[in-house]
Amino acid sequence: MKKLLPVLLCVGLVEAASAVPALVPAPKSYVEATGELVVKAASAADVKVVVTKDPSVPAEGYELTVSSTGVAVKASDDAGAFYARQTLKQMAEPAGRGELKIPCATVVDAPAFKWRGAHLDDCRHFFGKEVVKRMMDQMAAHKMNVLHWHLTEDQGWRLDIPKYPELVKYGAVRPASVAHGAKPRWKNGEMEIDLNTEPYGPYYYTAADVKEILAYAKDRFITVVPEIELPGHAFAALAAYPEMACVPENLKARHPRVKWGIEKDVVCIGNPAGVKFFEDVLDYVCELFPSEVIHIGGDETPRARWKDCPKCQAFVKAHGLKDENDIQPWVTRHFADYLAKKGRRILGWDEILAGDVPQSAMGMSWRTNAKGGAGTAYVSGAAGAMKGHDMVMTPNKFCYLDYAQGLENDPFVYIGGCVTLEKAYAFDPCEGIAGEARKHVLGGQCNNWSEYTWNQFDLEWKMWPRTCAIAEVLWTYPAQPRDYAGFAKRMETHRTRLLKAHVNCAPLR
């Protein structure tokens, strides 16, 4: 006789718990049945699954039935069938003699949000396509469907643009970097930090690399959203083409910024060459990437150079702007219109929503108070949604994985702050947003900034297990009140799965 169990019971808190799988993210419902399916298979990927298209199943959702005679899946789309397979992989256990055993059950499931993402900063430190693919393997296993790929920064330009060959000649290599573990000191408002003397690069992706990664992502139902930072965080581009800066003399060394932090030298919007450069770059990005959404950055753009630049001040007058603070909204309007003509939408950090900007502009909310960032007014995620902007939520106090994990004797280096596993699990994408405005919350993501993340092992340690918590929130929301104890119990089993998959997963506590 079948019995209907709440999700948290079906993942290990029932009698004979060893027969019940620890599923992450938890499904909407799990109906346990008597018995188990035993099959000859080297892995769950080899188990035969009969898939039936059923339009009544929600997008990306599935109904998975395991009986003693086989496995059947109902889904309305290929993504749903794929996610059913990911659940099946977690349910399957070795039975010896080249066999797998899978508990008989019916799982009915569908995601709460359509944007379930993870971000990778490939600029401060470069990871390479094999690490990117490994990251997507684990994202897909946890039903995450957006890779936000940060490709340009002050400290490095990582995408070859054939029309602008000096981008990778000068922008993809720097003569030094911040020394391992060095932390900034401040003197007269300027950052001082210890550097090493090791050249870094040239490191960048070619069109062939990008196409390989995109094909890999497509097979895993992941959309790759590229980020091209403008008009700030563009020092590496200015190193390649100093004439695009308000003060070209500041770029005479022709190398990216070697320190971390916010750079005062930004693109000179009063110079038509600067705007044309980014139009050309985005033309090429649109040729490479099929994503409807293109991220244009827009965060932490100081106004100091614009204020002192004769060209920018002439631009302000010519376009009827109030002052240099109105340049950022002009940039947002310009590129929103430019990309709309190509059938694309712009996404930017929450700073781009300040001022007079089109409602079509999407915001990525990262600041949890008005003190973070530089150069613009604070726009909260709630304010953006209530103004009618589609929002992706990634508040730093819950979703920044370069923050410490609260682990004792942690051998890895962090930028600061603290996001424990329990804190990540407390992430509420709709916090402070009520009524109709909630429809503008597309979902959320975790962010992997790489100032203090050097390689694959460092990256994985910081991503996992906290990304499991973010993935579950985005798949199961609201599921309130959240049962962290139940999640942590499931994670004890699930962390073992990750380690067996050779993922450098940090301890749970």
Short mmCIF file of C-alpha atoms in Angstrom, two decimals:
data_model
loop_
_atom_site.label_atom_id
_atom_site.label_comp_id
_atom_site.label_asym_id
_atom_site.label_seq_id
_atom_site.Cartn_x
_atom_site.Cartn_y
_atom_site.Cartn_z
CA MET A 1 0.00 0.00 0.00
CA LYS A 2 1.32 3.43 -0.94
CA LYS A 3 1.58 6.23 1.57
CA LEU A 4 1.82 9.96 0.96
CA LEU A 5 4.70 11.55 2.84
CA PRO A 6 5.59 15.19 3.31
CA VAL A 7 8.77 16.10 1.46
CA LEU A 8 10.90 16.31 4.58
CA LEU A 9 9.76 12.86 5.68
CA CYS A 10 10.45 11.34 2.32
CA VAL A 11 14.06 12.33 2.55
CA GLY A 12 15.12 10.41 5.58
CA LEU A 13 12.87 10.94 8.60
CA VAL A 14 10.62 7.91 8.13
CA GLU A 15 10.99 4.40 9.44
CA ALA A 16 13.48 2.41 7.35
CA ALA A 17 15.11 5.70 6.43
CA SER A 18 18.01 3.96 4.71
CA ALA A 19 15.62 3.08 1.88
CA VAL A 20 14.54 6.69 1.36
CA PRO A 21 16.77 8.98 -0.74
CA ALA A 22 18.03 12.37 0.41
CA LEU A 23 16.95 14.58 -2.49
CA VAL A 24 18.48 18.05 -3.08
CA PRO A 25 16.65 20.16 -4.03
CA ALA A 26 13.66 18.61 -2.30
CA PRO A 27 10.74 17.70 -4.59
CA LYS A 28 7.23 19.04 -4.19
CA SER A 29 5.91 15.59 -3.34
CA TYR A 30 7.30 12.11 -2.85
CA VAL A 31 4.94 9.14 -2.70
CA GLU A 32 6.74 6.08 -1.41
CA ALA A 33 5.76 2.60 -2.61
CA THR A 34 6.72 -0.88 -1.50
CA GLY A 35 9.80 -2.46 -2.99
CA GLU A 36 12.63 -1.35 -5.21
CA LEU A 37 13.76 -1.58 -8.79
CA VAL A 38 17.03 -3.46 -9.36
CA VAL A 39 18.66 -2.98 -12.76
CA LYS A 40 21.89 -3.90 -14.47
CA ALA A 41 23.56 -0.54 -15.02
CA ALA A 42 26.94 1.02 -14.43
CA SER A 43 25.29 4.31 -13.45
CA ALA A 44 21.86 5.92 -13.28
CA ALA A 45 22.56 7.53 -16.64
CA ASP A 46 22.31 4.03 -18.16
CA VAL A 47 18.91 3.23 -16.67
CA LYS A 48 16.17 3.00 -19.31
CA VAL A 49 13.50 5.67 -18.83
CA VAL A 50 10.21 5.77 -20.77
CA VAL A 51 9.31 9.43 -21.34
CA THR A 52 5.80 10.61 -22.23
CA LYS A 53 5.01 14.18 -23.24
CA ASP A 54 2.21 15.56 -21.10
CA PRO A 55 1.24 19.24 -21.67
CA SER A 56 -0.49 19.38 -18.28
CA VAL A 57 2.86 19.17 -16.50
CA PRO A 58 4.31 22.64 -15.68
CA ALA A 59 7.32 23.90 -17.64
CA GLU A 60 10.53 22.21 -16.45
CA GLY A 61 8.45 19.99 -14.19
CA TYR A 62 8.06 16.23 -14.24
CA GLU A 63 6.30 13.23 -12.78
CA LEU A 64 8.74 10.39 -12.13
CA THR A 65 7.44 6.91 -11.35
CA VAL A 66 9.74 4.08 -10.31
CA SER A 67 8.11 0.67 -10.09
CA SER A 68 9.50 -2.83 -9.84
CA THR A 69 9.19 -3.11 -13.62
CA GLY A 70 10.81 0.13 -14.75
CA VAL A 71 11.01 3.92 -14.76
CA ALA A 72 8.48 6.24 -16.41
CA VAL A 73 8.52 10.03 -16.72
CA LYS A 74 5.83 12.50 -17.74
CA ALA A 75 6.96 15.99 -18.76
CA SER A 76 5.75 18.79 -20.99
CA ASP A 77 9.24 19.64 -22.22
CA ASP A 78 12.71 18.18 -22.57
CA ALA A 79 13.99 20.15 -19.58
CA GLY A 80 11.49 18.46 -17.30
CA ALA A 81 12.53 15.02 -18.52
CA PHE A 82 16.15 16.01 -17.92
CA TYR A 83 15.45 17.11 -14.36
CA ALA A 84 13.59 13.86 -13.70
CA ARG A 85 16.79 12.07 -14.67
CA GLN A 86 18.75 14.19 -12.15
CA THR A 87 16.36 13.11 -9.41
CA LEU A 88 16.69 9.50 -10.50
CA LYS A 89 20.48 9.77 -10.20
CA GLN A 90 20.14 10.84 -6.58
CA MET A 91 17.69 8.02 -5.83
CA ALA A 92 19.87 5.26 -7.27
CA GLU A 93 22.34 3.39 -5.09
CA PRO A 94 24.88 0.63 -5.90
CA ALA A 95 23.57 -2.87 -5.25
CA GLY A 96 26.74 -4.79 -6.11
CA ARG A 97 27.41 -7.10 -9.06
CA GLY A 98 27.14 -4.17 -11.50
CA GLU A 99 23.56 -3.43 -10.41
CA LEU A 100 21.71 -0.39 -9.08
CA LYS A 101 18.74 -0.32 -6.73
CA ILE A 102 16.16 2.45 -6.86
CA PRO A 103 13.30 2.74 -4.33
CA CYS A 104 9.83 2.49 -5.83
CA ALA A 105 8.14 5.87 -5.59
CA THR A 106 6.37 8.62 -7.49
CA VAL A 107 7.94 12.07 -7.49
CA VAL A 108 5.94 15.08 -8.69
CA ASP A 109 7.98 18.23 -9.09
CA ALA A 110 8.31 21.64 -10.76
CA PRO A 111 10.41 24.77 -10.12
CA ALA A 112 9.24 27.85 -8.27
CA PHE A 113 11.39 30.29 -10.30
CA LYS A 114 12.51 30.32 -13.91
CA TRP A 115 15.89 31.99 -13.15
CA ARG A 116 17.96 29.64 -11.00
CA GLY A 117 21.47 30.82 -11.54
CA ALA A 118 25.11 30.79 -10.61
CA HIS A 119 27.61 33.49 -11.50
CA LEU A 120 31.30 33.04 -12.32
CA ASP A 121 33.86 35.85 -12.33
CA ASP A 122 36.44 34.66 -14.88
CA CYS A 123 38.35 37.96 -14.81
CA ARG A 124 40.16 38.50 -11.51
CA HIS A 125 41.27 34.89 -11.86
CA PHE A 126 40.77 32.81 -14.99
CA PHE A 127 39.37 29.28 -14.76
CA GLY A 128 39.20 27.94 -18.32
CA LYS A 129 36.59 25.97 -20.20
CA GLU A 130 37.05 22.63 -18.42
CA VAL A 131 36.32 24.23 -15.04
CA VAL A 132 33.33 26.05 -16.52
CA LYS A 133 31.98 22.74 -17.81
CA ARG A 134 32.53 21.02 -14.45
CA MET A 135 30.64 23.85 -12.80
CA MET A 136 27.73 23.41 -15.22
CA ASP A 137 27.66 19.66 -14.54
CA GLN A 138 26.93 20.33 -10.88
CA MET A 139 24.56 23.19 -11.64
CA ALA A 140 22.49 20.87 -13.83
CA ALA A 141 22.54 18.15 -11.18
CA HIS A 142 20.90 20.65 -8.82
CA LYS A 143 18.40 21.86 -11.45
CA MET A 144 20.03 25.28 -11.94
CA ASN A 145 19.52 26.74 -15.39
CA VAL A 146 21.43 30.02 -15.80
CA LEU A 147 25.20 30.57 -15.90
CA HIS A 148 25.94 34.27 -15.53
CA TRP A 149 29.41 34.50 -17.07
CA HIS A 150 31.39 37.58 -16.03
CA LEU A 151 33.86 38.07 -18.89
CA THR A 152 35.24 41.62 -18.61
CA GLU A 153 36.60 43.60 -15.71
CA ASP A 154 39.20 46.14 -14.61
CA GLN A 155 41.62 43.27 -13.97
CA GLY A 156 41.12 41.29 -17.17
CA TRP A 157 39.31 41.06 -20.51
CA ARG A 158 38.52 37.40 -21.28
CA LEU A 159 36.75 37.37 -24.66
CA ASP A 160 38.53 37.59 -27.99
CA ILE A 161 36.83 40.20 -30.22
CA PRO A 162 38.31 39.88 -33.76
CA LYS A 163 37.58 43.52 -34.63
CA TYR A 164 39.59 44.68 -31.60
CA PRO A 165 42.67 42.41 -31.39
CA GLU A 166 44.44 44.55 -28.80
CA LEU A 167 41.83 43.62 -26.22
CA VAL A 168 43.48 40.26 -25.63
CA LYS A 169 46.98 41.54 -26.41
CA TYR A 170 46.85 44.06 -23.58
CA GLY A 171 43.64 43.38 -21.66
CA ALA A 172 44.06 39.64 -21.08
CA VAL A 173 47.44 39.84 -19.34
CA ARG A 174 48.66 41.78 -16.33
CA PRO A 175 52.22 42.14 -15.00
CA ALA A 176 51.30 41.29 -11.40
CA SER A 177 48.40 40.38 -9.16
CA VAL A 178 47.44 40.74 -5.54
CA ALA A 179 49.59 38.42 -3.44
CA HIS A 180 47.84 35.31 -2.16
CA GLY A 181 45.78 36.23 0.87
CA ALA A 182 46.83 39.90 0.91
CA LYS A 183 44.22 42.28 2.28
CA PRO A 184 43.83 45.96 1.42
CA ARG A 185 44.99 48.89 3.51
CA TRP A 186 43.65 52.39 3.05
CA LYS A 187 45.70 55.58 2.98
CA ASN A 188 44.17 58.94 2.11
CA GLY A 189 41.23 57.16 0.53
CA GLU A 190 43.41 55.05 -1.77
CA MET A 191 43.91 51.30 -1.60
CA GLU A 192 47.31 49.86 -0.82
CA ILE A 193 47.81 46.11 -1.07
CA ASP A 194 50.74 43.71 -1.43
CA LEU A 195 51.37 42.44 -4.96
CA ASN A 196 53.33 39.55 -6.38
CA THR A 197 55.64 39.95 -9.37
CA GLU A 198 54.26 37.14 -11.53
CA PRO A 199 52.82 37.94 -14.98
CA TYR A 200 49.24 36.67 -15.26
CA GLY A 201 48.05 35.60 -18.70
CA PRO A 202 47.31 36.09 -21.45
CA TYR A 203 44.12 34.22 -20.59
CA TYR A 204 40.99 34.50 -22.72
CA TYR A 205 38.31 32.57 -24.58
CA THR A 206 38.16 32.26 -28.35
CA ALA A 207 34.96 31.93 -30.37
CA ALA A 208 35.62 28.18 -30.61
CA ASP A 209 35.91 27.95 -26.80
CA VAL A 210 32.64 29.82 -26.35
CA LYS A 211 30.81 27.63 -28.87
CA GLU A 212 32.07 24.50 -27.09
CA ILE A 213 30.85 25.81 -23.74
CA LEU A 214 27.49 26.87 -25.21
CA ALA A 215 26.94 23.42 -26.72
CA TYR A 216 27.77 21.85 -23.37
CA ALA A 217 25.34 24.21 -21.64
CA LYS A 218 22.56 23.47 -24.12
CA ASP A 219 22.79 19.75 -23.42
CA ARG A 220 22.24 20.55 -19.74
CA PHE A 221 19.41 23.06 -20.29
CA ILE A 222 21.55 25.94 -19.07
CA THR A 223 21.33 29.41 -20.58
CA VAL A 224 24.66 31.25 -20.61
CA VAL A 225 24.21 34.98 -19.98
CA PRO A 226 27.41 36.89 -20.85
CA GLU A 227 28.39 40.03 -18.97
CA ILE A 228 30.27 42.84 -20.67
CA GLU A 229 30.90 45.53 -18.04
CA LEU A 230 30.24 49.15 -19.04
CA PRO A 231 30.83 52.01 -18.52
CA GLY A 232 32.78 51.24 -15.33
CA HIS A 233 34.91 48.20 -14.46
CA ALA A 234 36.40 48.65 -17.94
CA PHE A 235 40.06 49.37 -17.17
CA ALA A 236 41.28 46.31 -19.10
CA ALA A 237 39.49 47.57 -22.22
CA LEU A 238 40.94 51.03 -21.69
CA ALA A 239 44.42 49.50 -21.37
CA ALA A 240 43.94 48.14 -24.88
CA TYR A 241 42.46 51.37 -26.24
CA PRO A 242 43.50 54.28 -23.97
CA GLU A 243 41.83 56.85 -26.24
CA MET A 244 38.49 55.68 -24.83
CA ALA A 245 39.42 56.99 -21.36
CA CYS A 246 38.78 60.51 -20.09
CA VAL A 247 42.48 60.70 -19.12
CA PRO A 248 44.44 58.51 -21.56
CA GLU A 249 47.67 59.28 -19.73
CA ASN A 250 46.46 57.15 -16.82
CA LEU A 251 46.60 54.13 -19.15
CA LYS A 252 50.11 54.68 -20.49
CA ALA A 253 51.33 51.40 -18.93
CA ARG A 254 48.83 49.54 -21.18
CA HIS A 255 47.92 46.87 -18.63
CA PRO A 256 44.77 46.07 -16.60
CA ARG A 257 44.37 47.11 -13.02
CA VAL A 258 46.51 44.86 -10.82
CA LYS A 259 44.81 45.67 -7.52
CA TRP A 260 41.27 44.73 -6.56
CA GLY A 261 38.71 47.39 -5.77
CA ILE A 262 36.89 50.11 -7.72
CA GLU A 263 38.71 51.94 -10.52
CA LYS A 264 38.10 55.67 -11.08
CA ASP A 265 39.04 55.53 -14.77
CA VAL A 266 35.91 54.60 -16.71
CA VAL A 267 34.81 54.89 -20.34
CA CYS A 268 34.67 58.47 -21.65
CA ILE A 269 31.08 58.78 -22.81
CA GLY A 270 31.90 62.14 -24.33
CA ASN A 271 34.14 60.33 -26.82
CA PRO A 272 31.99 58.70 -29.53
CA ALA A 273 34.71 56.05 -29.99
CA GLY A 274 33.96 54.66 -26.53
CA VAL A 275 30.26 54.17 -27.19
CA LYS A 276 30.96 52.78 -30.68
CA PHE A 277 33.47 50.32 -29.22
CA PHE A 278 30.88 48.79 -26.91
CA GLU A 279 28.28 48.70 -29.66
CA ASP A 280 30.71 46.70 -31.79
CA VAL A 281 31.56 44.39 -28.88
CA LEU A 282 27.89 43.76 -28.16
CA ASP A 283 27.26 43.09 -31.86
CA TYR A 284 29.80 40.28 -31.68
CA VAL A 285 28.49 39.03 -28.33
CA CYS A 286 25.02 38.77 -29.86
CA GLU A 287 26.47 36.76 -32.74
CA LEU A 288 28.10 34.30 -30.30
CA PHE A 289 25.51 34.00 -27.55
CA PRO A 290 21.88 33.03 -28.15
CA SER A 291 20.70 34.31 -24.76
CA GLU A 292 17.86 36.82 -24.96
CA VAL A 293 19.41 38.58 -21.97
CA ILE A 294 22.76 40.38 -22.17
CA HIS A 295 24.30 41.67 -18.94
CA ILE A 296 25.93 45.12 -19.28
CA GLY A 297 27.21 45.52 -15.71
CA GLY A 298 26.69 49.17 -14.82
CA ASP A 299 27.76 48.90 -11.18
CA GLU A 300 30.31 50.87 -9.18
CA THR A 301 30.92 53.59 -11.76
CA PRO A 302 32.53 56.63 -10.10
CA ARG A 303 31.63 60.01 -11.64
CA ALA A 304 34.94 61.74 -10.85
CA ARG A 305 36.45 61.47 -14.35
CA TRP A 306 33.19 62.50 -16.04
CA LYS A 307 32.94 65.53 -13.77
CA ASP A 308 36.43 66.77 -14.76
CA CYS A 309 36.36 65.68 -18.42
CA PRO A 310 35.64 68.50 -20.96
CA LYS A 311 34.29 65.97 -23.47
CA CYS A 312 31.88 64.47 -20.95
CA GLN A 313 30.74 67.88 -19.76
CA ALA A 314 30.11 68.89 -23.38
CA PHE A 315 28.14 65.63 -23.76
CA VAL A 316 26.03 66.56 -20.72
CA LYS A 317 25.09 69.90 -22.26
CA ALA A 318 24.52 68.53 -25.76
CA HIS A 319 22.09 65.88 -24.48
CA GLY A 320 20.23 68.13 -22.05
CA LEU A 321 21.42 66.22 -18.98
CA LYS A 322 21.47 67.80 -15.55
CA ASP A 323 25.06 66.82 -14.71
CA GLU A 324 27.51 63.93 -14.91
CA ASN A 325 25.25 61.80 -12.69
CA ASP A 326 22.79 61.62 -15.57
CA ILE A 327 25.37 59.96 -17.84
CA GLN A 328 24.79 56.50 -16.34
CA PRO A 329 21.02 56.54 -17.04
CA TRP A 330 21.80 57.76 -20.58
CA VAL A 331 24.10 54.76 -21.04
CA THR A 332 21.36 52.43 -19.78
CA ARG A 333 18.78 53.95 -22.14
CA HIS A 334 21.15 53.85 -25.10
CA PHE A 335 22.15 50.21 -24.77
CA ALA A 336 18.65 49.09 -23.82
CA ASP A 337 17.45 50.54 -27.12
CA TYR A 338 20.48 49.28 -29.05
CA LEU A 339 20.05 45.68 -27.89
CA ALA A 340 16.26 45.78 -28.17
CA LYS A 341 16.69 46.29 -31.92
CA LYS A 342 18.51 42.94 -31.92
CA GLY A 343 15.73 41.24 -29.98
CA ARG A 344 17.72 41.26 -26.73
CA ARG A 345 17.11 42.67 -23.25
CA ILE A 346 19.65 44.33 -21.02
CA LEU A 347 20.32 43.19 -17.49
CA GLY A 348 22.53 45.13 -15.11
CA TRP A 349 23.43 45.43 -11.47
CA ASP A 350 20.85 47.36 -9.48
CA GLU A 351 22.67 50.67 -10.05
CA ILE A 352 21.41 50.82 -13.64
CA LEU A 353 17.85 51.30 -12.39
CA ALA A 354 18.61 54.69 -10.84
CA GLY A 355 17.28 57.63 -12.83
CA ASP A 356 15.18 57.74 -15.98
CA VAL A 357 15.57 54.26 -17.49
CA PRO A 358 13.18 52.09 -19.53
CA GLN A 359 11.00 49.57 -17.74
CA SER A 360 12.38 46.88 -20.06
CA ALA A 361 15.75 47.10 -18.29
CA MET A 362 16.23 44.14 -15.94
CA GLY A 363 17.92 44.58 -12.60
CA MET A 364 20.18 42.27 -10.63
CA SER A 365 19.84 43.20 -6.97
CA TRP A 366 23.05 42.66 -5.01
CA ARG A 367 23.17 45.38 -2.36
CA THR A 368 21.24 44.96 0.86
CA ASN A 369 21.76 48.55 1.98
CA ALA A 370 22.67 51.92 0.51
CA LYS A 371 26.30 51.81 1.67
CA GLY A 372 27.65 49.37 -0.92
CA GLY A 373 29.06 50.33 -4.30
CA ALA A 374 30.12 53.68 -5.71
CA GLY A 375 28.82 56.38 -7.98
CA THR A 376 25.05 56.07 -7.85
CA ALA A 377 21.94 56.04 -5.71
CA TYR A 378 20.84 52.82 -4.05
CA VAL A 379 18.02 50.94 -5.76
CA SER A 380 16.73 47.99 -3.74
CA GLY A 381 15.45 44.82 -5.33
CA ALA A 382 12.01 45.55 -3.90
CA ALA A 383 12.03 49.08 -5.33
CA GLY A 384 13.03 47.77 -8.75
CA ALA A 385 10.23 45.19 -8.77
CA MET A 386 7.65 47.71 -7.60
CA LYS A 387 8.71 50.04 -10.43
CA GLY A 388 7.94 47.21 -12.87
CA HIS A 389 11.48 46.03 -13.64
CA ASP A 390 12.05 42.29 -13.90
CA MET A 391 14.53 41.42 -11.15
CA VAL A 392 17.07 38.72 -10.38
CA MET A 393 17.83 38.60 -6.67
CA THR A 394 21.35 37.97 -5.43
CA PRO A 395 21.72 39.85 -2.12
CA ASN A 396 25.29 39.74 -0.89
CA LYS A 397 24.42 38.80 2.69
CA PHE A 398 22.86 35.52 1.47
CA CYS A 399 24.30 34.80 -1.97
CA TYR A 400 27.95 35.94 -2.14
CA LEU A 401 30.10 32.84 -2.02
CA ASP A 402 33.38 34.77 -1.78
CA TYR A 403 32.26 35.51 1.79
CA ALA A 404 33.55 33.21 4.56
CA GLN A 405 31.54 30.10 5.45
CA GLY A 406 31.93 30.21 9.22
CA LEU A 407 34.02 27.01 9.25
CA GLU A 408 36.67 26.35 11.86
CA ASN A 409 40.21 25.98 10.52
CA ASP A 410 39.11 26.85 6.98
CA PRO A 411 42.29 26.77 4.84
CA PHE A 412 40.85 28.96 2.05
CA VAL A 413 40.96 32.76 1.79
CA TYR A 414 37.86 34.96 1.53
CA ILE A 415 37.22 38.59 0.71
CA GLY A 416 35.36 39.14 4.00
CA GLY A 417 31.85 38.89 5.37
CA CYS A 418 30.21 35.61 6.34
CA VAL A 419 27.54 33.51 4.65
CA THR A 420 27.07 30.22 6.46
CA LEU A 421 25.15 27.32 4.95
CA GLU A 422 22.23 28.14 7.23
CA LYS A 423 22.35 31.79 6.15
CA ALA A 424 22.29 30.82 2.47
CA TYR A 425 19.28 28.59 3.16
CA ALA A 426 17.47 31.59 4.69
CA PHE A 427 17.60 33.47 1.34
CA ASP A 428 14.17 34.86 0.44
CA PRO A 429 14.07 36.19 -3.15
CA CYS A 430 10.77 37.99 -2.51
CA GLU A 431 11.68 39.58 0.82
CA GLY A 432 9.95 42.94 1.19
CA ILE A 433 7.93 42.53 -2.02
CA ALA A 434 4.17 42.12 -1.92
CA GLY A 435 1.26 41.64 -4.26
CA GLU A 436 1.58 42.12 -8.01
CA ALA A 437 5.20 43.24 -7.79
CA ARG A 438 6.24 39.65 -6.99
CA LYS A 439 5.61 38.65 -10.60
CA HIS A 440 8.70 40.70 -11.51
CA VAL A 441 10.98 38.50 -9.38
CA LEU A 442 12.38 36.09 -11.97
CA GLY A 443 14.44 34.22 -9.42
CA GLY A 444 17.93 34.51 -8.06
CA GLN A 445 21.48 33.24 -8.11
CA CYS A 446 24.65 32.77 -6.10
CA ASN A 447 27.70 34.85 -7.04
CA ASN A 448 31.28 33.61 -7.26
CA TRP A 449 33.64 36.60 -7.32
CA SER A 450 37.24 35.60 -7.81
CA GLU A 451 39.51 38.18 -6.19
CA TYR A 452 40.34 35.49 -3.61
CA THR A 453 39.42 32.43 -5.66
CA TRP A 454 42.40 31.11 -7.60
CA ASN A 455 41.44 27.78 -9.15
CA GLN A 456 38.93 24.95 -9.51
CA PHE A 457 39.47 23.53 -6.02
CA ASP A 458 39.10 26.94 -4.41
CA LEU A 459 35.96 27.62 -6.47
CA GLU A 460 34.29 24.31 -5.63
CA TRP A 461 35.05 24.65 -1.91
CA LYS A 462 33.29 28.00 -1.88
CA MET A 463 30.37 26.93 -4.09
CA TRP A 464 29.46 23.67 -2.41
CA PRO A 465 27.51 23.01 -0.24
CA ARG A 466 26.16 26.59 -0.09
CA THR A 467 24.99 26.45 -3.71
CA CYS A 468 22.85 23.46 -2.73
CA ALA A 469 20.99 25.74 -0.33
CA ILE A 470 20.46 28.45 -2.97
CA ALA A 471 19.35 25.83 -5.51
CA GLU A 472 16.76 24.44 -3.10
CA VAL A 473 15.39 27.88 -2.26
CA LEU A 474 14.93 28.73 -5.94
CA TRP A 475 13.38 25.35 -6.79
CA THR A 476 11.01 25.00 -3.80
CA TYR A 477 10.05 28.58 -2.81
CA PRO A 478 8.19 29.53 -0.68
CA ALA A 479 8.16 26.30 1.39
CA GLN A 480 7.83 28.35 4.56
CA PRO A 481 8.73 27.94 7.30
CA ARG A 482 11.99 26.54 6.00
CA ASP A 483 13.26 23.45 7.80
CA TYR A 484 17.01 23.94 7.96
CA ALA A 485 17.44 20.93 10.24
CA GLY A 486 15.79 18.71 7.63
CA PHE A 487 17.90 20.21 4.84
CA ALA A 488 21.09 19.74 6.87
CA LYS A 489 20.15 16.11 7.52
CA ARG A 490 19.69 15.47 3.80
CA MET A 491 22.96 17.27 3.08
CA GLU A 492 24.88 14.78 5.21
CA THR A 493 24.06 12.16 2.59
CA HIS A 494 24.23 14.53 -0.35
CA ARG A 495 27.70 15.83 0.54
CA THR A 496 28.93 12.25 0.22
CA ARG A 497 27.49 12.18 -3.31
CA LEU A 498 29.37 15.35 -4.17
CA LEU A 499 32.64 13.99 -2.80
CA LYS A 500 32.18 10.77 -4.77
CA ALA A 501 31.74 12.95 -7.86
CA HIS A 502 35.17 14.45 -7.03
CA VAL A 503 33.70 17.84 -6.08
CA ASN A 504 35.80 19.65 -3.47
CA CYS A 505 32.81 20.23 -1.21
CA ALA A 506 33.38 22.02 2.08
CA PRO A 507 32.08 20.58 5.37
CA LEU A 508 28.53 21.45 6.39
CA ARG A 509 29.67 23.22 9.57
#
